[in-house]
Amino acid sequence: MLTLSSEVEVLARFGRALADPIRCRLLLALSEAPAHPSDLAEALGISRTRLSNHLACLRDCGMVVAVPVGRRTRYELADPRLAHALDDVRTAVVAVETDRACADADEKGCC
């Protein structure tokens, strides 16, 4: 069973994984389907080296796993529930962002 401090550490790792736009895009791509690094790099429009660094971060955070497939490696989310969690976070953040915009944003210099 996780203690409160363990749960906080898990949430902090999840936050680190989401702290970079490329990692967010990578997680969203993997929530659609597992993929090979070359396909992910092409889909995201980034170099294989840069992708490798982000995949290493996501592996360290426990968000993705590398699955050997013959001589290649395929990446996928570490747990299918992560796809649901990512979708829930994405839709909640979009809803909050939409609700937060105020009518006087230009005048007040906010939002």
XYZ file of N, CA and C in Angstrom:
333
model
N 0.847 -1.178 0.000
C 0.000 0.000 0.000
C 0.897 1.248 0.000
N 0.501 2.238 -0.772
C 1.258 3.483 -0.829
C 0.946 4.357 0.376
N 1.977 4.974 0.913
C 1.772 5.953 1.975
C 1.503 7.300 1.328
N 1.126 8.268 2.124
C 0.856 9.598 1.590
C 2.092 10.163 0.906
N 3.270 9.987 1.512
C 4.484 10.520 0.877
C 4.781 9.781 -0.420
N 4.501 8.476 -0.486
C 4.690 7.722 -1.724
C 3.732 8.206 -2.800
N 2.487 8.474 -2.407
C 1.512 8.966 -3.372
C 1.916 10.332 -3.910
N 2.466 11.169 -3.053
C 2.934 12.484 -3.487
C 4.084 12.326 -4.470
N 4.997 11.409 -4.196
C 6.118 11.161 -5.107
C 5.621 10.668 -6.469
N 4.627 9.803 -6.469
C 4.055 9.294 -7.723
C 3.428 10.438 -8.514
N 2.684 11.296 -7.838
C 2.064 12.435 -8.521
C 3.123 13.404 -9.034
N 4.203 13.580 -8.282
C 5.282 14.463 -8.729
C 5.938 13.907 -9.988
N 6.116 12.584 -10.049
C 6.673 11.971 -11.263
C 5.738 12.181 -12.446
N 4.451 12.053 -12.221
C 3.454 12.287 -13.271
C 3.550 13.742 -13.743
N 3.709 14.658 -12.794
C 3.866 16.074 -13.137
C 5.125 16.327 -13.952
N 6.236 15.684 -13.586
C 7.480 15.836 -14.354
C 7.296 15.324 -15.776
N 6.575 14.224 -15.907
C 6.338 13.670 -17.240
C 5.551 14.645 -18.103
N 4.603 15.358 -17.498
C 3.749 16.288 -18.239
C 4.342 17.696 -18.347
N 5.498 17.922 -17.740
C 6.070 19.267 -17.675
C 6.656 19.747 -19.005
N 6.774 18.885 -19.971
C 7.368 19.261 -21.253
C 6.362 18.994 -22.374
N 6.165 19.961 -23.271
C 5.195 19.763 -24.358
C 5.503 18.555 -25.249
N 6.770 18.275 -25.479
C 7.102 17.112 -26.319
C 6.700 15.826 -25.610
N 6.963 15.748 -24.308
C 6.562 14.547 -23.574
C 5.044 14.411 -23.541
N 4.343 15.526 -23.445
C 2.876 15.470 -23.504
C 2.417 14.921 -24.844
N 3.000 15.430 -25.919
C 2.631 14.939 -27.249
C 2.978 13.460 -27.401
N 4.103 13.071 -26.853
C 4.536 11.683 -26.912
C 3.578 10.774 -26.147
N 3.187 11.192 -24.962
C 2.227 10.402 -24.179
C 0.878 10.304 -24.876
N 0.435 11.408 -25.460
C -0.844 11.369 -26.183
C -0.759 10.446 -27.397
N 0.378 10.465 -28.099
C 0.554 9.560 -29.238
C 0.532 8.107 -28.776
N 1.218 7.821 -27.676
C 1.251 6.446 -27.177
C -0.084 6.026 -26.564
N -0.893 6.991 -26.159
C -2.222 6.622 -25.652
C -3.124 6.158 -26.791
N -2.778 6.573 -28.015
C -3.533 6.112 -29.195
C -3.113 4.696 -29.579
N -1.791 4.429 -29.556
C -1.284 3.109 -29.941
C 0.204 3.022 -29.631
N 0.696 1.820 -29.315
C 2.138 1.636 -29.156
C 2.846 1.977 -30.468
N 4.131 2.353 -30.372
C 4.854 2.740 -31.591
C 6.357 2.541 -31.422
N 7.013 2.458 -32.556
C 8.478 2.366 -32.594
C 9.060 3.781 -32.575
N 10.262 3.941 -32.016
C 10.865 5.270 -31.928
C 10.949 6.017 -33.257
N 11.298 5.328 -34.319
C 11.417 6.019 -35.615
C 10.074 6.607 -36.037
N 8.999 5.872 -35.803
C 7.663 6.365 -36.145
C 7.263 7.537 -35.249
N 7.618 7.455 -33.968
C 7.297 8.543 -33.038
C 8.061 9.811 -33.395
N 9.352 9.659 -33.711
C 10.170 10.820 -34.074
C 9.597 11.507 -35.306
N 9.206 10.718 -36.282
C 8.626 11.295 -37.504
C 7.287 11.970 -37.213
N 6.438 11.311 -36.440
C 5.118 11.869 -36.129
C 5.226 13.182 -35.347
N 6.216 13.271 -34.459
C 6.383 14.470 -33.640
C 7.280 15.512 -34.289
N 7.957 15.138 -35.370
C 8.836 16.075 -36.061
C 10.065 16.445 -35.246
N 10.631 15.465 -34.533
C 11.839 15.714 -33.748
C 12.898 14.667 -34.090
N 14.133 14.942 -33.704
C 15.225 14.007 -33.984
C 15.099 12.772 -33.104
N 15.717 11.686 -33.550
C 15.701 10.449 -32.766
C 16.432 10.644 -31.442
N 17.492 11.470 -31.439
C 18.243 11.726 -30.209
C 17.358 12.434 -29.190
N 16.666 13.459 -29.642
C 15.775 14.205 -28.750
C 14.660 13.299 -28.237
N 14.093 12.488 -29.132
C 13.050 11.551 -28.741
C 13.573 10.576 -27.701
N 14.779 10.076 -27.908
C 15.380 9.125 -26.979
C 15.490 9.712 -25.575
N 15.883 10.976 -25.487
C 15.984 11.635 -24.181
C 14.617 11.718 -23.496
N 13.586 12.044 -24.257
C 12.243 12.145 -23.678
C 11.697 10.766 -23.297
N 11.967 9.761 -24.112
C 11.533 8.408 -23.770
C 12.237 7.929 -22.496
N 13.509 8.264 -22.340
C 14.244 7.883 -21.128
C 13.602 8.528 -19.901
N 13.219 9.785 -20.022
C 12.557 10.481 -18.922
C 11.238 9.796 -18.578
N 10.466 9.478 -19.594
C 9.173 8.829 -19.365
C 9.330 7.422 -18.796
N 10.381 6.718 -19.202
C 10.656 5.407 -18.606
C 11.012 5.576 -17.135
N 11.881 6.571 -16.841
C 12.283 6.821 -15.450
C 11.095 7.206 -14.583
N 10.130 7.898 -15.170
C 8.920 8.292 -14.436
C 7.923 7.146 -14.312
N 8.200 6.028 -14.986
C 7.306 4.877 -14.933
C 6.084 5.000 -15.812
N 6.137 5.923 -16.776
C 4.971 6.164 -17.626
C 4.942 5.278 -18.872
N 6.102 4.929 -19.401
C 6.164 4.090 -20.602
C 7.103 2.921 -20.360
N 6.921 1.895 -21.173
C 7.800 0.726 -21.134
C 8.275 0.429 -22.550
N 9.478 -0.137 -22.619
C 10.044 -0.567 -23.891
C 9.774 -2.062 -24.036
N 9.207 -2.444 -25.168
C 8.866 -3.841 -25.424
C 9.683 -4.323 -26.620
N 10.588 -5.300 -26.410
C 11.358 -5.826 -27.538
C 10.439 -6.550 -28.522
N 10.612 -6.217 -29.792
C 9.858 -6.875 -30.865
C 10.887 -7.250 -31.927
N 11.363 -8.483 -31.854
C 12.440 -8.880 -32.752
C 13.688 -8.058 -32.454
N 14.231 -7.442 -33.486
C 15.421 -6.601 -33.311
C 15.071 -5.159 -32.998
N 13.801 -4.830 -32.970
C 13.363 -3.460 -32.709
C 12.742 -3.353 -31.320
N 12.517 -2.136 -30.895
C 11.863 -1.872 -29.620
C 10.635 -1.025 -29.873
N 9.545 -1.426 -29.264
C 8.307 -0.682 -29.367
C 8.026 -0.079 -27.987
N 7.482 1.135 -27.981
C 7.132 1.790 -26.724
C 5.621 1.830 -26.570
N 5.201 1.702 -25.317
C 3.777 1.784 -25.006
C 3.618 2.324 -23.591
N 2.412 2.758 -23.281
C 2.141 3.229 -21.931
C 2.332 2.069 -20.958
N 2.851 2.360 -19.787
C 3.127 1.321 -18.807
C 1.858 0.658 -18.288
N 0.754 1.366 -18.346
C -0.524 0.831 -17.865
C -1.632 1.468 -18.698
N -2.580 0.681 -19.164
C -3.669 1.238 -19.985
C -4.462 2.337 -19.280
N -4.491 2.309 -17.955
C -5.225 3.338 -17.210
C -4.611 4.715 -17.406
N -3.335 4.767 -17.785
C -2.691 6.063 -18.042
C -3.365 6.791 -19.202
N -3.820 6.049 -20.197
C -4.510 6.687 -21.326
C -5.773 7.384 -20.839
N -6.503 6.735 -19.953
C -7.717 7.348 -19.394
C -7.357 8.553 -18.523
N -6.302 8.410 -17.726
C -5.877 9.520 -16.859
C -5.444 10.717 -17.691
N -4.684 10.473 -18.753
C -4.246 11.568 -19.628
C -5.438 12.259 -20.272
N -6.407 11.474 -20.715
C -7.587 12.063 -21.333
C -8.384 12.875 -20.312
N -8.514 12.347 -19.096
C -9.236 13.075 -18.044
C -8.530 14.386 -17.706
N -7.203 14.341 -17.557
C -6.437 15.557 -17.244
C -6.568 16.559 -18.388
N -6.410 16.077 -19.620
C -6.495 16.963 -20.787
C -7.849 17.652 -20.863
N -8.918 16.895 -20.733
C -10.247 17.506 -20.853
C -10.556 18.423 -19.668
N -10.090 18.062 -18.475
C -10.315 18.931 -17.316
C -9.553 20.240 -17.457
N -8.314 20.178 -17.902
C -7.507 21.394 -18.055
C -8.097 22.287 -19.143
N -8.537 21.686 -20.239
C -9.157 22.469 -21.308
C -10.435 23.124 -20.795
N -11.228 22.406 -20.010
C -12.467 22.969 -19.467
C -12.171 24.116 -18.515
N -11.189 23.951 -17.652
C -10.825 25.012 -16.711
C -10.284 26.218 -17.461
N -9.459 25.972 -18.457
C -8.880 27.068 -19.250
C -9.979 27.850 -19.956
N -10.959 27.149 -20.506
C -12.069 27.796 -21.197
C -12.925 28.601 -20.226
N -13.190 28.035 -19.042
C -14.014 28.707 -18.038
C -13.305 29.909 -17.430
N -11.997 29.887 -17.417
C -11.213 30.897 -16.717
C -11.114 32.221 -17.473
N -11.231 32.193 -18.765
C -11.103 33.420 -19.548
C -12.220 34.396 -19.179
N -11.830 35.621 -18.902
C -12.842 36.605 -18.520
C -13.075 37.590 -19.669
N -14.201 38.239 -19.630
C -14.594 39.145 -20.711
C -13.691 40.384 -20.769
N -13.140 40.823 -19.625
C -12.311 42.041 -19.616
C -10.812 41.728 -19.654
N -10.431 40.602 -20.186
C -9.028 40.170 -20.156
C -8.102 41.228 -20.766
N -8.497 41.822 -21.878
C -7.638 42.824 -22.519
C -7.463 44.066 -21.655
N -8.531 44.532 -21.050
C -8.471 45.710 -20.200
C -7.696 45.464 -18.910
N -7.910 44.299 -18.306
C -7.265 43.979 -17.030
C -5.861 43.421 -17.217
N -5.550 42.992 -18.413
C -4.232 42.391 -18.658
C -4.089 41.044 -17.994
N -5.161 40.290 -17.941
C -5.105 38.971 -17.308
C -5.561 37.885 -18.293
N -5.640 36.700 -17.784
C -6.132 35.525 -18.530
C -5.449 35.397 -19.864
